[in-house]
Amino acid sequence: MLRSLRRRGLYLRLIGLIVLLAAMYIAFMTNKYYLLFITNLVFFAAIVLAWNIIGGYAGQLDLGTTGYMGVGAIVSSILSNNIGLHPLISIILGGLSSALLAGAIGFPMFRFGVREVWYALSTAAIVVILNNAVRLLIGPYEYYLRVRPIKTYDELYLATSIALVLVFLLNHAVNNSRLGYYLKAIREDELAAEAIGVDTRRYKLLALMIYAFIVGSLGYLYVVMIGYFYTYRFFDTGISVSIAILGIIGGLGSIEGCLVSAFLLRGVGEYLRTSLAHIIPGLHLLLYGAVLITLGVVEPEGIPGIARRFTTLLKTTKRPMGVVK
Amino acid sequence: MSTLLETRKLTKRFGGIIAVKEVDFKVEKGVIKGLIGPNGSGKTTLINCITGVHRPDEGRVFFESRDITGLPPHRAAKIGVARTWQIVRPFKKMTVLEAVMTSALIRVKDLSVARSEAVDVLKLLGFTEELMNRRGSDITLVQHKLVDLARAIVLKPKLLFIDEIAAGLRPVEVEGLIDLLRRVHRELDITIVVVEHLMTFIMKLSDEIAVMHEGQLIAEGSPEEVAKNPRVVEVYLGMRV
């Protein structure tokens, strides 16, 4: 019974997400700028949910998102653009090459016990290394997509939304599986997880490769969104850090929290940029930073923590006066 | 009775300090064995070497006559060597039930089976349903220690190391714990090694006791024998004048 109840909960959440995506489209479809903007929101929500698997469940502060995304993007773009493979096949191959790269990087890191801040530093460094390696390999040019399977913003929004729904379902699948429980135990206490029989190295590596596969596959959508598949700013540590921030504020392991934080905070950030940046340049970043710091101080557990406070508040106000317990 | 665990000349050094020195430690199947000794005598290091947390520098560890020296902790856990921690290592953001379920999922593939097994073990340890659904951050120290214990026994180990479970607990709680550990030992048929420096606790609970001092085993025997042993008295109370 518990199981069917949980499944019904999942259906409700899935329907809620689809309704939200549809409502956003209806509200903004007449304006091309807004349409591209919500596409961007949905795209980054998907990336944050992918990060949730390594950062939220497994608790590894990964700052290499744009590295894995960039490699997947470049591989899939070259395959479809220059070799002429079907875009879907290129996307999967791009994701696989990211996952392989993550495996090659993650195996020695986890083998030699690189963790916590050192893991974060190493993954941030990987983005920089990849940036220079790729520039050496394909030159300091911008490559534009010739083959465009997605032609309008509406199609792009649809494709991005489908990607978000898929990543959302995958997160739920991980959350309700043995893998999810193992990863959460690793996040809480690695040595204790090891002592109850969790092969921590293996499952961390698995989580890293799943995450790299997803962001690698999503790379192609990013290319379609911005129009070219390599620039000197492609491997951007700043974006990687902001993904991690959204995941942390989303509550490390909370699927709904990650969605809310990605939509809300990126939305707020963009609103501040468009409404304030032309008055005093940099003011929007100042305010955005202030919002992040306030959230961190008031509720270190992020959005799920705020939600929990809110529900307890509702419960306590419902009780009749004078009744204790 | 057959030997479940045996270490041969087990040695572990940290830099220049010898924490465990050529220890031959034996545990017979079906007993509750006490391991005592003053602070820093090497009890926890010995356990860490057996359960794979540390790799011993010299010597070997045999479990059911199989050489398990240097096996990583997760492999040791799977072949039946479980442990609890001196300082609790709680899963704070998971509920009590989820934490114990994670452990059950090592043996069982199915989530609902794992859940019911975790509930059974938690009930045996006296957890109410309300308590099972609390998060690790919202329970007391005693409860943390019991969750730690539950995580270990839901693995259905053959051998269980309990590292200073009574430390920091009130006398009433300690009494309850003795009964509880006896029940776990009897009902689940687990051989237990209890590490403690609380003498009353270990005297009441153990069938036999081993005493460690400065990294070496200095005495072994029934609680009465050990209590009368002059070396043990000397270590615990100081030299006779």
Short mmCIF file of C-alpha atoms in Angstrom, two decimals, chain A residues 10-170:
data_model
loop_
_atom_site.label_atom_id
_atom_site.label_comp_id
_atom_site.label_asym_id
_atom_site.label_seq_id
_atom_site.Cartn_x
_atom_site.Cartn_y
_atom_site.Cartn_z
CA LEU A 10 5.31 10.49 -8.16
CA TYR A 11 2.54 10.70 -10.77
CA LEU A 12 1.17 13.82 -9.11
CA ARG A 13 4.59 15.45 -9.07
CA LEU A 14 5.22 14.50 -12.69
CA ILE A 15 1.87 15.96 -13.74
CA GLY A 16 2.62 19.07 -11.67
CA LEU A 17 5.95 19.53 -13.45
CA ILE A 18 4.40 19.08 -16.90
CA VAL A 19 1.60 21.53 -16.08
CA LEU A 20 4.18 24.05 -14.86
CA LEU A 21 6.24 23.69 -18.03
CA ALA A 22 3.14 24.09 -20.20
CA ALA A 23 1.94 27.09 -18.20
CA MET A 24 5.32 28.79 -18.55
CA TYR A 25 5.16 28.25 -22.30
CA ILE A 26 1.65 29.66 -22.61
CA ALA A 27 2.57 32.68 -20.52
CA PHE A 28 5.72 33.56 -22.45
CA MET A 29 5.33 32.16 -25.96
CA THR A 30 4.53 35.49 -27.60
CA ASN A 31 7.87 37.07 -26.66
CA LYS A 32 11.04 35.55 -28.14
CA TYR A 33 13.28 36.93 -25.40
CA TYR A 34 11.14 35.48 -22.63
CA LEU A 35 10.81 32.18 -24.50
CA LEU A 36 14.59 31.82 -24.77
CA PHE A 37 14.87 32.87 -21.15
CA ILE A 38 12.50 30.18 -19.84
CA THR A 39 14.26 27.65 -22.09
CA ASN A 40 17.44 28.64 -20.33
CA LEU A 41 15.72 28.20 -16.93
CA VAL A 42 14.44 24.74 -17.84
CA PHE A 43 17.85 23.77 -19.21
CA PHE A 44 19.67 24.78 -16.04
CA ALA A 45 17.01 23.09 -13.90
CA ALA A 46 17.87 19.86 -15.75
CA ILE A 47 21.59 20.45 -15.19
CA VAL A 48 21.03 21.12 -11.47
CA LEU A 49 19.00 17.90 -11.18
CA ALA A 50 21.84 16.01 -12.87
CA TRP A 51 24.29 17.60 -10.41
CA ASN A 52 21.94 16.48 -7.63
CA ILE A 53 22.99 12.86 -8.24
CA ILE A 54 26.68 13.43 -7.51
CA GLY A 55 26.38 16.51 -5.29
CA GLY A 56 23.03 15.98 -3.59
CA TYR A 57 22.81 12.23 -3.09
CA ALA A 58 26.48 11.23 -3.06
CA GLY A 59 27.53 14.48 -1.35
CA GLN A 60 30.56 15.11 -3.55
CA LEU A 61 30.96 18.85 -4.15
CA ASP A 62 31.54 18.59 -7.88
CA LEU A 63 32.56 21.80 -9.67
CA GLY A 64 33.26 20.21 -13.03
CA THR A 65 29.82 20.52 -14.61
CA THR A 66 30.81 22.65 -17.60
CA GLY A 67 33.78 20.36 -18.24
CA TYR A 68 31.56 17.31 -18.73
CA MET A 69 28.90 19.38 -20.47
CA GLY A 70 31.46 20.89 -22.84
CA VAL A 71 33.04 17.59 -23.81
CA GLY A 72 29.62 16.06 -24.50
CA ALA A 73 28.61 19.16 -26.46
CA ILE A 74 31.72 19.20 -28.64
CA VAL A 75 31.70 15.45 -29.34
CA SER A 76 28.01 15.36 -30.22
CA SER A 77 28.24 18.53 -32.34
CA ILE A 78 31.21 17.26 -34.34
CA LEU A 79 29.50 13.91 -34.85
CA SER A 80 26.28 15.43 -36.15
CA ASN A 81 27.74 18.52 -37.84
CA ASN A 82 30.88 17.21 -39.51
CA ILE A 83 30.29 13.48 -39.76
CA GLY A 84 26.56 13.61 -40.28
CA LEU A 85 25.32 11.18 -37.65
CA HIS A 86 21.70 11.46 -36.53
CA PRO A 87 21.50 14.08 -33.72
CA LEU A 88 19.96 11.63 -31.23
CA ILE A 89 22.78 9.12 -31.77
CA SER A 90 25.34 11.94 -31.50
CA ILE A 91 23.76 13.08 -28.23
CA ILE A 92 24.04 9.60 -26.74
CA LEU A 93 27.63 9.21 -27.96
CA GLY A 94 28.44 12.65 -26.57
CA GLY A 95 27.00 11.65 -23.20
CA LEU A 96 28.93 8.38 -23.27
CA SER A 97 32.22 10.14 -23.99
CA SER A 98 31.59 12.46 -21.02
CA ALA A 99 30.81 9.46 -18.82
CA LEU A 100 34.01 7.71 -19.96
CA LEU A 101 36.04 10.83 -19.25
CA ALA A 102 34.41 11.08 -15.81
CA GLY A 103 35.28 7.44 -15.18
CA ALA A 104 38.90 8.03 -16.17
CA ILE A 105 39.11 11.06 -13.87
CA GLY A 106 37.00 9.68 -11.03
CA PHE A 107 38.65 6.29 -10.71
CA PRO A 108 42.07 7.52 -9.57
CA MET A 109 40.49 10.34 -7.50
CA PHE A 110 38.30 7.98 -5.50
CA ARG A 111 41.02 5.32 -5.42
CA PHE A 112 43.40 7.74 -3.71
CA GLY A 113 40.73 9.16 -1.44
CA VAL A 114 40.40 12.69 -2.85
CA ARG A 115 37.39 14.09 -1.01
CA GLU A 116 35.59 17.18 0.32
CA VAL A 117 37.32 20.49 -0.53
CA TRP A 118 40.10 18.70 -2.38
CA TYR A 119 37.54 16.97 -4.57
CA ALA A 120 35.92 20.35 -5.27
CA LEU A 121 39.29 21.91 -6.15
CA SER A 122 40.29 19.04 -8.41
CA THR A 123 37.03 19.08 -10.33
CA ALA A 124 37.26 22.86 -10.78
CA ALA A 125 40.79 22.39 -12.08
CA ILE A 126 39.59 19.79 -14.58
CA VAL A 127 37.39 22.43 -16.24
CA VAL A 128 40.41 24.68 -16.73
CA ILE A 129 42.53 21.80 -18.03
CA LEU A 130 39.82 20.75 -20.48
CA ASN A 131 39.44 24.32 -21.67
CA ASN A 132 43.10 24.52 -22.64
CA ALA A 133 43.26 20.96 -23.98
CA VAL A 134 40.30 21.56 -26.26
CA ARG A 135 41.71 24.88 -27.47
CA LEU A 136 44.93 23.10 -28.40
CA LEU A 137 43.01 20.33 -30.14
CA ILE A 138 40.56 22.32 -32.26
CA GLY A 139 42.02 25.80 -32.22
CA PRO A 140 40.92 29.14 -30.78
CA TYR A 141 37.96 29.55 -33.11
CA GLU A 142 34.21 29.67 -32.70
CA TYR A 143 32.47 26.82 -34.47
CA TYR A 144 28.92 27.39 -35.62
CA LEU A 145 26.36 24.69 -36.09
CA ARG A 146 25.53 24.08 -39.75
CA VAL A 147 23.09 21.24 -39.21
CA ARG A 148 20.21 22.46 -37.07
CA PRO A 149 17.67 19.77 -36.20
CA ILE A 150 15.84 22.28 -33.99
CA LYS A 151 14.82 25.37 -35.89
CA THR A 152 12.50 27.44 -33.72
CA TYR A 153 12.55 28.59 -30.10
CA ASP A 154 9.29 26.72 -29.54
CA GLU A 155 10.87 23.43 -30.63
CA LEU A 156 13.90 24.15 -28.48
CA TYR A 157 11.66 24.77 -25.46
CA LEU A 158 9.84 21.49 -26.10
CA ALA A 159 13.10 19.54 -26.43
CA THR A 160 14.53 21.11 -23.26
CA SER A 161 11.31 20.38 -21.37
CA ILE A 162 11.41 16.73 -22.43
CA ALA A 163 15.02 16.58 -21.23
CA LEU A 164 14.02 18.05 -17.85
CA VAL A 165 11.19 15.53 -17.44
CA LEU A 166 13.57 12.65 -18.25
CA VAL A 167 16.18 13.84 -15.75
CA PHE A 168 13.41 14.36 -13.17
CA LEU A 169 12.24 10.75 -13.62
CA LEU A 170 15.81 9.47 -13.43
#
